[in-house]
Coordinates of C-alpha atoms and ligand atoms in Angstrom, one line a residue:
Chain A
M1 CA 3.8 -19.6 -18.5
L2 CA 6.6 -19.9 -16.1
L3 CA 8.1 -16.5 -14.4
T4 CA 11.4 -16.3 -13.1
F5 CA 13.4 -13.8 -11.5
D6 CA 16.6 -13.7 -9.0
T7 CA 17.8 -11.0 -6.6
A8 CA 21.0 -12.6 -5.2
T9 CA 23.2 -10.6 -7.0
P10 CA 23.0 -6.6 -7.2
L11 CA 21.0 -6.5 -10.5
V12 CA 17.0 -7.9 -10.8
T13 CA 16.3 -10.1 -13.0
V14 CA 13.3 -11.4 -14.8
A15 CA 12.1 -13.8 -17.1
L16 CA 8.3 -15.5 -19.1
H17 CA 9.4 -18.9 -20.4
D18 CA 6.5 -20.7 -22.4
G19 CA 7.5 -24.0 -21.8
D20 CA 9.7 -24.1 -25.2
E21 CA 11.9 -21.5 -24.8
V22 CA 12.1 -18.0 -23.0
V23 CA 9.9 -15.0 -24.7
R24 CA 11.0 -12.2 -23.1
E25 CA 14.0 -11.3 -20.4
L26 CA 14.6 -8.0 -18.6
V27 CA 17.5 -7.1 -16.7
S28 CA 17.2 -4.0 -14.2
E29 CA 19.5 -0.8 -14.9
L30 CA 20.5 -0.1 -11.2
P31 CA 22.2 -1.9 -8.9
M32 CA 20.7 -2.3 -5.2
R33 CA 17.0 -1.6 -5.8
H34 CA 15.3 -5.1 -5.4
G35 CA 13.0 -4.0 -4.0
E36 CA 12.1 -1.2 -6.0
Q37 CA 12.3 -2.5 -9.4
L38 CA 11.7 -6.4 -8.9
A39 CA 7.7 -5.7 -9.1
P40 CA 7.6 -3.3 -12.4
L41 CA 9.9 -5.1 -14.2
V42 CA 7.5 -8.6 -13.7
D43 CA 4.7 -5.9 -14.3
T44 CA 6.5 -4.8 -17.7
A45 CA 7.2 -8.2 -18.9
L46 CA 3.6 -9.2 -18.8
R47 CA 2.7 -6.4 -20.3
E48 CA 4.9 -6.0 -23.0
Q49 CA 4.1 -10.2 -23.9
G50 CA 0.6 -8.9 -24.0
L51 CA -0.2 -11.6 -20.9
V52 CA -1.9 -11.4 -17.7
R53 CA -1.7 -12.4 -14.6
Q54 CA -4.1 -15.5 -15.1
D55 CA -1.8 -16.7 -17.4
L56 CA 1.1 -17.5 -15.3
T57 CA 1.2 -21.1 -14.3
A58 CA 4.3 -21.6 -12.2
I59 CA 7.0 -19.3 -10.6
G60 CA 10.9 -19.7 -9.8
V61 CA 12.9 -18.2 -7.8
G62 CA 16.8 -18.1 -7.1
V63 CA 17.0 -18.9 -3.5
G64 CA 20.8 -17.6 -3.5
P65 CA 22.9 -17.6 -1.5
G66 CA 23.0 -13.4 -1.7
P67 CA 23.4 -10.3 0.2
F68 CA 20.2 -11.0 2.5
T69 CA 18.1 -8.1 2.2
G70 CA 18.0 -8.5 -2.2
L71 CA 17.5 -12.3 -1.4
R72 CA 14.3 -11.9 0.6
V73 CA 12.6 -9.2 -1.5
G74 CA 13.0 -12.3 -4.6
L75 CA 11.7 -14.9 -2.2
V76 CA 8.9 -13.2 0.0
T77 CA 7.7 -11.9 -4.0
A78 CA 7.9 -15.5 -5.4
R79 CA 6.0 -17.1 -2.3
T80 CA 3.4 -13.8 -2.2
L81 CA 2.4 -13.9 -5.8
A82 CA 2.3 -17.9 -5.8
Y83 CA 0.3 -17.4 -2.8
A84 CA -2.5 -15.1 -4.6
L85 CA -2.3 -16.8 -8.1
E86 CA -2.8 -20.1 -6.5
I87 CA 0.7 -21.4 -8.8
P88 CA 3.1 -24.0 -7.6
V89 CA 6.7 -21.6 -6.9
Y90 CA 10.0 -23.5 -7.3
G91 CA 13.1 -22.5 -6.3
V92 CA 16.9 -23.1 -7.4
C93 CA 20.4 -22.5 -5.9
T94 CA 21.6 -19.6 -7.5
L95 CA 24.9 -20.8 -8.4
D96 CA 23.7 -23.7 -10.1
V97 CA 21.6 -21.4 -12.7
L98 CA 25.6 -20.1 -13.7
A99 CA 26.6 -23.8 -13.8
V100 CA 24.2 -25.0 -16.3
E101 CA 24.5 -21.7 -18.5
A102 CA 28.6 -22.5 -18.3
A103 CA 28.4 -26.1 -19.2
D104 CA 25.4 -25.7 -22.3
S105 CA 27.1 -21.9 -23.1
G106 CA 30.2 -24.2 -24.0
A107 CA 32.4 -21.8 -21.4
V108 CA 33.6 -24.9 -19.7
A109 CA 34.6 -28.6 -20.6
G110 CA 35.0 -30.1 -18.2
P111 CA 34.1 -30.3 -14.2
F112 CA 34.3 -26.5 -12.6
A113 CA 33.4 -24.0 -9.8
V114 CA 31.0 -21.1 -9.4
A115 CA 31.9 -18.3 -7.2
T116 CA 29.5 -15.1 -6.5
D117 CA 30.3 -12.1 -4.5
A118 CA 29.4 -12.4 -0.9
R119 CA 30.7 -9.1 0.1
R120 CA 32.6 -8.5 3.6
K121 CA 35.5 -9.8 1.0
E122 CA 34.2 -13.3 1.1
V123 CA 32.6 -15.4 -2.1
Y124 CA 29.4 -18.2 -1.9
L125 CA 31.2 -21.1 -3.8
A126 CA 30.3 -24.9 -5.3
T127 CA 31.7 -27.0 -7.5
Y128 CA 30.0 -28.9 -10.4
D129 CA 30.6 -31.4 -13.1
A130 CA 31.1 -31.2 -16.4
D131 CA 27.0 -30.8 -17.0
G132 CA 26.8 -28.2 -14.3
V133 CA 25.2 -31.1 -11.4
R134 CA 26.8 -29.7 -8.4
L135 CA 29.4 -31.7 -6.8
D136 CA 29.9 -29.7 -3.6
G137 CA 28.6 -26.9 -1.7
P138 CA 27.6 -24.0 -1.3
V139 CA 29.8 -22.5 0.9
V140 CA 30.6 -18.8 2.0
D141 CA 34.4 -18.1 2.8
R142 CA 37.3 -16.0 2.5
P143 CA 38.7 -16.4 -1.5
A144 CA 41.9 -17.6 -0.4
E145 CA 40.8 -20.2 1.8
L146 CA 38.2 -21.5 -0.6
A147 CA 40.9 -21.5 -3.5
A148 CA 43.4 -23.6 -1.3
G149 CA 40.4 -26.7 -1.2
L150 CA 40.2 -26.5 -5.4
A151 CA 42.3 -28.2 -8.0
A152 CA 45.2 -26.3 -9.8
G153 CA 43.8 -24.9 -12.5
L154 CA 40.0 -25.6 -12.3
P155 CA 38.2 -23.4 -14.2
V156 CA 36.0 -20.6 -11.7
V157 CA 32.7 -19.2 -13.3
G158 CA 30.9 -16.1 -12.0
E159 CA 31.5 -12.8 -10.4
G160 CA 33.7 -14.1 -7.2
A161 CA 36.2 -15.3 -9.5
V162 CA 36.2 -12.0 -11.6
L163 CA 36.6 -9.7 -8.1
Y164 CA 38.9 -12.4 -6.9
P165 CA 41.9 -12.9 -9.4
E166 CA 44.9 -13.9 -7.0
A167 CA 42.8 -16.4 -5.6
F168 CA 40.8 -17.6 -8.9
P169 CA 42.9 -17.0 -11.6
D170 CA 40.9 -19.2 -14.2
A171 CA 37.8 -17.0 -14.4
V172 CA 35.8 -17.8 -17.1
G173 CA 31.8 -17.9 -18.3
P174 CA 29.0 -16.1 -17.1
T175 CA 29.8 -13.7 -14.4
R176 CA 25.6 -13.1 -13.1
P177 CA 22.9 -15.3 -12.7
S178 CA 19.9 -14.8 -15.9
A179 CA 16.4 -15.5 -15.3
G180 CA 16.6 -16.5 -18.6
W181 CA 18.7 -19.4 -17.4
L182 CA 16.8 -20.1 -14.6
A183 CA 13.6 -20.6 -16.5
R184 CA 15.6 -23.6 -18.4
V185 CA 16.7 -25.1 -15.5
I186 CA 13.2 -25.5 -14.2
A187 CA 11.8 -26.1 -17.4
E188 CA 14.1 -28.6 -18.1
E189 CA 14.7 -30.1 -14.3
R190 CA 18.4 -29.4 -14.6
A191 CA 19.3 -28.8 -11.1
E192 CA 17.2 -29.5 -7.7
L193 CA 14.3 -27.7 -7.5
R194 CA 13.3 -26.6 -3.9
D195 CA 11.2 -25.4 -1.6
P196 CA 11.3 -21.2 -1.6
E197 CA 13.5 -20.9 1.2
P198 CA 16.9 -18.7 1.4
L199 CA 20.7 -19.9 1.3
Y200 CA 21.8 -17.6 4.0
L201 CA 24.9 -19.7 5.1
R202 CA 25.5 -17.2 7.8
R203 CA 24.0 -16.4 11.0
P204 CA 22.6 -12.7 11.7
D205 CA 25.1 -10.5 13.0
A206 CA 23.7 -10.3 16.9
V207 CA 25.2 -10.4 19.9
A208 CA 23.5 -10.7 23.5
P209 CA 24.3 -7.5 25.9
G210 CA 26.2 -7.8 28.7
T211 CA 25.7 -6.1 32.1
P212 CA 24.9 -2.9 31.5
K213 CA 27.4 0.0 31.3
K214 CA 27.8 2.0 34.1
V215 CA 27.1 5.7 33.7
S216 CA 28.8 7.0 36.8
Chain B
M1 CA -24.8 2.5 1.8
T2 CA -24.8 -1.0 3.5
V3 CA -22.0 -2.6 5.0
T4 CA -20.8 -4.6 2.2
D5 CA -20.2 -1.9 -0.1
E6 CA -17.4 -0.4 1.5
P7 CA -14.2 -1.3 0.2
L8 CA -12.3 -4.6 1.2
V9 CA -8.9 -3.7 2.3
L10 CA -5.9 -5.7 3.1
G11 CA -3.0 -4.1 5.4
I12 CA 0.5 -5.3 6.0
E13 CA 2.8 -3.8 8.7
T14 CA 6.6 -5.2 8.8
S15 CA 8.3 -1.9 9.9
C16 CA 9.6 -3.7 13.3
D17 CA 9.4 -6.7 14.7
E18 CA 5.8 -7.5 14.1
T19 CA 4.3 -9.3 10.8
G20 CA 1.1 -7.7 11.3
V21 CA -1.8 -8.5 8.3
G22 CA -5.2 -6.9 8.7
I23 CA -8.4 -6.7 7.0
V24 CA -11.0 -4.2 7.2
R25 CA -14.2 -3.1 5.7
G26 CA -14.7 -0.1 5.6
H27 CA -14.3 1.3 9.6
T28 CA -15.1 -2.3 10.6
L29 CA -12.4 -4.8 11.4
L30 CA -12.7 -8.2 9.9
A31 CA -9.2 -9.8 10.9
D32 CA -6.0 -8.2 12.7
A33 CA -3.5 -11.2 12.3
V34 CA -0.4 -10.8 13.7
A35 CA 3.0 -12.9 14.2
S36 CA 5.8 -11.5 16.3
S37 CA 9.4 -12.5 16.5
V38 CA 9.8 -10.8 20.2
E39 CA 10.9 -13.6 21.7
E40 CA 14.2 -14.2 19.1
H41 CA 14.9 -10.5 20.4
A42 CA 14.7 -11.2 23.9
R43 CA 17.7 -12.6 24.7
F44 CA 19.8 -9.4 22.5
G45 CA 17.8 -6.9 24.9
G46 CA 16.4 -5.5 21.5
V47 CA 15.1 -5.7 18.2
V48 CA 17.6 -7.2 15.9
P49 CA 17.2 -6.2 12.3
E50 CA 18.5 -8.7 11.1
V51 CA 16.5 -11.6 13.0
A52 CA 13.0 -9.6 12.3
S53 CA 13.7 -9.3 8.6
R54 CA 14.0 -13.2 8.5
A55 CA 11.1 -13.8 10.5
H56 CA 9.1 -11.2 8.4
L57 CA 9.8 -13.7 5.4
E58 CA 8.5 -17.0 7.1
A59 CA 5.8 -15.2 8.3
M60 CA 4.4 -13.3 5.6
V61 CA 2.0 -16.1 3.7
P62 CA 1.1 -17.6 6.7
T63 CA 0.0 -14.5 8.4
V64 CA -2.3 -13.3 5.3
E65 CA -4.0 -16.7 5.1
R66 CA -4.7 -16.5 8.6
A67 CA -5.9 -13.3 8.2
C68 CA -8.2 -14.1 5.3
D69 CA -9.5 -17.3 7.5
T70 CA -10.4 -14.6 10.4
A71 CA -12.0 -12.7 8.2
G72 CA -14.1 -15.1 6.2
I73 CA -12.7 -13.6 3.1
A74 CA -11.1 -15.4 -0.2
L75 CA -8.0 -13.6 -0.9
R76 CA -9.5 -12.4 -4.2
D77 CA -12.3 -10.9 -2.8
V78 CA -10.2 -7.7 -1.3
D79 CA -10.3 -4.5 -3.1
A80 CA -7.1 -3.0 -2.1
I81 CA -3.9 -3.3 -0.4
A82 CA -2.5 -1.2 1.7
V83 CA 1.0 -1.3 3.4
T84 CA 4.0 0.1 6.0
S85 CA 6.2 2.0 3.4
G86 CA 8.0 4.0 6.7
P87 CA 9.4 4.5 8.9
G88 CA 11.1 1.9 10.3
L89 CA 13.6 -0.9 10.1
A90 CA 14.8 -0.9 6.0
G91 CA 15.1 -4.3 5.7
A92 CA 12.1 -5.4 7.4
L93 CA 9.9 -2.8 6.0
L94 CA 11.5 -4.0 2.2
V95 CA 9.8 -7.2 3.2
G96 CA 6.0 -5.9 3.5
V97 CA 6.3 -3.8 0.6
A98 CA 7.6 -6.4 -1.4
A99 CA 4.6 -8.7 -0.3
A100 CA 2.4 -6.5 -1.1
K101 CA 3.3 -5.5 -4.3
A102 CA 3.4 -9.1 -5.0
L103 CA -0.3 -9.2 -4.0
A104 CA -1.1 -6.2 -6.2
I105 CA -0.2 -8.0 -9.2
G106 CA -1.4 -11.1 -8.1
L107 CA -5.0 -9.9 -7.3
G108 CA -4.9 -6.7 -10.1
K109 CA -5.9 -4.6 -6.9
P110 CA -4.6 -1.0 -6.1
L111 CA -1.5 -0.7 -3.8
Y112 CA -1.6 2.4 -1.5
G113 CA 2.1 2.7 0.1
V114 CA 1.6 4.4 3.7
N115 CA 2.7 6.1 6.4
H116 CA 3.2 4.1 9.9
L117 CA 2.5 7.0 11.9
A118 CA -0.5 8.0 10.0
A119 CA -2.2 4.1 10.7
H120 CA -1.1 4.3 14.5
V121 CA -4.0 7.5 14.5
A122 CA -6.4 5.7 11.6
V123 CA -6.7 2.4 13.3
D124 CA -8.6 4.3 16.1
Q125 CA -11.3 4.6 13.2
L126 CA -12.4 1.2 13.9
E127 CA -13.0 1.5 17.5
H128 CA -14.7 5.0 18.0
G129 CA -15.5 6.0 14.6
A130 CA -14.7 8.7 12.1
L131 CA -11.5 10.5 13.5
P132 CA -12.5 14.4 15.0
D133 CA -11.0 17.2 12.4
P134 CA -8.4 18.5 13.8
C135 CA -7.1 16.0 16.6
L136 CA -4.0 16.0 18.1
A137 CA -2.0 12.6 18.3
L138 CA 0.5 11.4 20.9
L139 CA 2.2 8.3 19.5
V140 CA 4.4 6.7 22.1
S141 CA 6.1 3.7 21.0
G142 CA 9.7 1.6 21.1
G143 CA 9.8 3.7 18.1
H144 CA 8.6 6.7 18.0
S145 CA 7.4 9.5 20.2
S146 CA 5.7 12.0 18.4
L147 CA 3.3 14.8 18.9
L148 CA 0.9 15.4 15.3
R149 CA -1.8 17.6 14.7
V150 CA -4.0 15.6 12.2
G151 CA -6.4 17.8 10.2
D152 CA -7.3 14.7 7.8
V153 CA -5.4 11.3 8.3
T154 CA -5.5 10.8 4.5
G155 CA -3.3 13.7 3.7
D156 CA -2.9 16.9 6.6
V157 CA -0.7 16.1 9.2
T158 CA 1.5 18.1 11.0
P159 CA 4.4 17.4 13.4
L160 CA 4.2 19.4 16.6
G161 CA 6.9 17.7 18.6
A162 CA 9.0 14.4 18.8
T163 CA 11.7 13.0 21.0
I164 CA 15.0 14.3 20.3
D165 CA 16.9 11.4 21.6
D166 CA 15.4 8.0 22.8
A167 CA 11.8 7.1 21.9
A168 CA 9.6 6.4 24.9
G169 CA 9.5 2.6 25.1
E170 CA 12.8 2.6 24.7
A171 CA 13.3 4.3 27.6
F172 CA 11.3 1.6 29.4
D173 CA 13.3 -1.3 28.0
K174 CA 16.6 0.1 29.0
V175 CA 15.0 1.1 32.9
A176 CA 13.8 -2.5 32.9
R177 CA 17.3 -4.1 31.9
L178 CA 18.6 -2.0 34.5
L179 CA 16.1 -3.7 36.7
G180 CA 16.4 -6.5 35.9
L181 CA 13.1 -7.0 34.2
P182 CA 12.7 -9.3 30.7
F183 CA 12.4 -7.0 27.3
P184 CA 9.9 -5.6 25.9
G185 CA 10.3 -3.8 29.2
G186 CA 6.7 -1.6 29.1
P187 CA 4.7 -4.5 30.5
H188 CA 7.1 -5.0 33.2
I189 CA 7.9 -1.8 34.3
D190 CA 4.0 -1.4 34.3
R191 CA 3.1 -4.3 36.6
A192 CA 6.2 -3.6 38.8
A193 CA 5.1 0.3 39.0
A194 CA 1.5 -1.4 40.5
S195 CA 3.3 -2.0 43.7
G196 CA 5.3 1.2 44.0
S197 CA 5.6 4.9 44.9
S198 CA 5.6 6.9 42.0
V199 CA 6.7 9.8 44.2
S200 CA 9.3 8.2 46.4
I201 CA 11.7 9.2 44.2
D202 CA 11.9 12.8 42.2
F203 CA 13.6 11.7 38.8
P204 CA 13.9 14.7 35.8
R205 CA 11.6 15.9 33.9
G206 CA 13.1 15.7 30.3
L207 CA 13.0 19.4 28.1
T208 CA 10.6 20.9 30.9
S209 CA 12.8 23.9 31.8
R210 CA 11.5 27.4 31.0
R211 CA 14.7 27.5 28.5
D212 CA 13.8 24.0 26.8
L213 CA 10.0 24.8 26.9
E214 CA 11.2 27.9 24.2
R215 CA 13.2 26.0 21.5
H216 CA 11.8 22.3 22.6
R217 CA 8.0 23.2 23.9
F218 CA 6.6 19.9 21.9
D219 CA 9.8 17.7 21.8
F220 CA 10.6 14.9 24.6
S221 CA 13.9 13.7 25.3
F222 CA 14.4 10.7 27.9
S223 CA 17.8 9.9 27.9
G224 CA 18.6 12.2 30.6
L225 CA 15.6 10.4 32.6
K226 CA 17.2 7.0 31.4
T227 CA 20.6 7.6 32.6
A228 CA 19.5 9.6 36.2
V229 CA 17.4 6.3 37.1
A230 CA 21.1 4.2 35.8
R231 CA 22.6 6.8 38.4
W232 CA 20.1 6.3 41.4
V233 CA 20.4 2.5 40.7
E234 CA 24.3 2.4 40.6
A235 CA 24.3 4.6 44.0
R236 CA 22.3 1.9 45.8
E237 CA 24.2 -1.2 44.6
A238 CA 27.0 1.2 45.3
A239 CA 26.0 0.8 49.3
G240 CA 25.3 -2.1 49.6
E241 CA 21.6 -1.5 49.9
P242 CA 18.5 -3.4 48.2
V243 CA 17.2 -1.9 45.2
P244 CA 13.3 -1.3 45.7
V245 CA 12.4 -2.3 41.9
A246 CA 8.8 -1.3 42.5
D247 CA 9.4 2.0 43.6
V248 CA 12.3 2.7 40.9
A249 CA 9.7 1.3 38.2
A250 CA 6.6 3.7 39.9
S251 CA 8.8 7.1 39.6
F252 CA 10.2 6.4 36.4
Q253 CA 6.8 5.8 34.8
E254 CA 5.4 8.5 36.5
A255 CA 8.0 10.8 34.7
V256 CA 7.8 9.6 31.5
C257 CA 3.9 10.0 31.6
D258 CA 4.2 13.2 33.3
V259 CA 5.8 14.9 30.4
L260 CA 4.0 12.9 28.0
V261 CA 0.7 14.3 29.2
R262 CA 2.0 17.6 29.8
K263 CA 3.5 18.1 26.6
A264 CA 0.3 16.6 24.6
L265 CA -2.2 18.9 27.0
D266 CA -0.2 22.0 26.3
A267 CA 0.2 21.3 22.4
A268 CA -3.9 20.6 22.4
A269 CA -4.2 23.9 24.2
S270 CA -2.3 26.1 22.1
E271 CA -3.7 24.3 19.0
G272 CA -7.5 24.8 20.2
I273 CA -7.5 21.2 19.5
D274 CA -10.3 19.2 22.3
H275 CA -9.4 15.7 21.1
L276 CA -6.7 14.1 21.8
L277 CA -5.5 10.5 20.9
I278 CA -2.9 8.1 21.7
G279 CA -1.3 5.6 19.9
G280 CA 1.6 3.0 19.7
G281 CA 2.5 0.3 21.9
V282 CA 3.5 3.0 24.9
A283 CA 0.0 3.7 24.9
A284 CA -1.0 0.3 26.6
N285 CA 0.2 1.9 29.7
S286 CA -2.0 2.0 32.5
R287 CA -0.6 4.9 34.4
L288 CA -0.6 7.1 30.9
R289 CA -4.0 6.1 30.2
A290 CA -5.1 7.2 33.8
M291 CA -3.1 10.3 34.2
A292 CA -4.0 11.3 30.4
E293 CA -8.2 10.6 31.1
Q294 CA -7.9 12.9 34.8
R295 CA -5.9 15.4 33.1
A296 CA -7.5 16.0 30.0
G297 CA -11.1 15.5 31.8
D298 CA -10.1 19.0 33.8
L299 CA -9.2 20.4 30.7
G300 CA -12.9 19.6 28.6
I301 CA -10.7 17.3 26.3
R302 CA -12.0 14.2 24.9
V303 CA -8.8 11.1 25.3
R304 CA -9.2 9.0 22.5
V305 CA -7.0 5.5 23.0
P306 CA -7.8 2.0 21.0
R307 CA -7.5 -0.9 22.9
P308 CA -4.1 -2.3 23.6
G309 CA -4.3 -5.0 20.7
L310 CA -4.5 -2.5 18.4
C311 CA -2.0 0.8 20.1
T312 CA 1.0 -1.9 19.0
D313 CA 2.1 -2.2 15.6
N314 CA -0.5 -4.1 13.5
G315 CA -1.9 -4.8 10.1
A316 CA -5.2 -3.6 10.9
M317 CA -4.0 0.2 11.4
V318 CA -2.3 0.2 8.0
A319 CA -5.5 -1.7 6.4
A320 CA -7.9 1.1 8.2
L321 CA -5.7 4.0 6.6
G322 CA -5.5 2.1 3.1
S323 CA -9.5 2.4 3.8
E324 CA -9.6 5.6 4.3
M325 CA -7.5 6.5 1.7
V326 CA -9.8 4.4 -1.0
R327 CA -12.9 6.1 1.0
R328 CA -11.5 9.8 0.0
G329 CA -10.3 8.6 -3.8
R330 CA -6.5 9.2 -3.0
P331 CA -4.6 8.4 -6.4
A332 CA -2.4 4.4 -6.0
S333 CA 0.7 4.2 -5.7
G334 CA 3.2 3.1 -8.0
L335 CA 4.4 -0.6 -8.2
D336 CA 8.1 1.2 -7.9
I337 CA 7.4 2.4 -4.0
P338 CA 10.6 2.4 -1.9
A339 CA 10.3 1.2 1.3
D340 CA 11.5 4.3 3.4
S341 CA 13.0 4.0 6.8
S342 CA 12.8 7.5 7.5
L343 CA 9.8 8.2 5.6
P344 CA 8.6 12.2 6.9
V345 CA 5.3 12.2 8.9
T346 CA 4.2 14.5 6.2
D347 CA 4.4 12.3 3.6
V348 CA 1.2 9.8 4.3
L349 CA 0.9 8.0 1.0
V350 CA 4.2 7.4 -0.7
Ligands
LIG401 ZN1 4.5 1.7 15.8

């Protein structure tokens, strides 16, 4: 039984995949409560399926890019849970999950881009072929800057497109990644399986201090 | 009861820049693994929350592994997981709390979200045995300066006083920077002060005037002291005179310790408590320990200070408090507990 979750967007999404199909999928109700909601959702998913922790054989986690605080909740949970259960853990770029869903659900018919909300008036963006295989990215920048680099009329999937219609007028398909699709991506090896390392794409905001301020 | 009958508790601490994982059995310390990101913060002159949070994520599993190796146990043998749920840096706490929940799910064991300040008190049980009831705790570090009355460390903790501005350790860091000493400032000030005169400069003792004592009898203030040191150093520099680093360090340290010890002993006397426990990173300061022991001895008050490695933030202190929660049959925490950056000290168990 594969357990997957993604915390790279405001909502937490959790799924169980039995090797053939997704058997359970849960999404949190409140945004920005990753730390409080992820563990209970995992616990609930297992219990409602009549499963115990020893039934889990692998863990899959969205590695972002996404807001750092939530991202870390998912990654530390995945790594620690996998360590405790002595099972493997796979990371998948969160944008790849949206891309595979968009391609498989027929939301796009040719090449496209995926954009998610990076806050600070920026988006994370990557480009994909018609099958949802990543061609370039992910990168982070202002919507207008990134849109200028895209072919005119290229469909853009994800919340980043919905939030910035002026830059991305051709918004289509799913807006947020789902753990169910993350599970399918891993089970069917539809995207690069990576180490569970966060894709921050930004350095920490920190500046070295100058000389101490005068007080008199 | 043989030693092996006591619960094996693993504690996780990530409230600031140390990723700590401790393992205890009852009052026996088996492992205290700490990974510190302090060197990454040194060039910023203070802890950068995002840098600390990133370091916690990277250090978590390796530190748990190291603690188990040191303790000579298998992770699955652990009976309970304890974690600091606050107070501290929000993003840093969150990494530890999420990891603890993952262990609780992965091992099928109870979770105890505990208060960082109470853990600083509980850790002394690992060295000096059961805590006296009641005891007075003086907790001083870069993040806190508190006086607490502790009846039962698992549920009866009353704040008597706290800093109204900077924490004591913060003052050490800031004065160290003024004197051109590295971060963190505590050990460097302590070392520099050893060759200086503690009476050469009369720095102010915050909140000790008669008027302040009416409203802030057991509270601390270190920001005025820090400013006074800055003014004194600037005046020297402006006059083109060399700054006597050792004397400034010694006189500053004397002023901090004097206020801490004076107020702690006043609180003990006023509460009728004859045990003073000192914890937190500043408890490693040699002058603070010496002064507390000398003045408390004159009053018949016993001083307990854990060894320096257990005074600074670590996982053993969290495991020690978790162990006490298990021993006293306290109810386990839910998997939905938050990381609370401003958790009040009265909330010992979340
Ligand atoms: Zn502390």
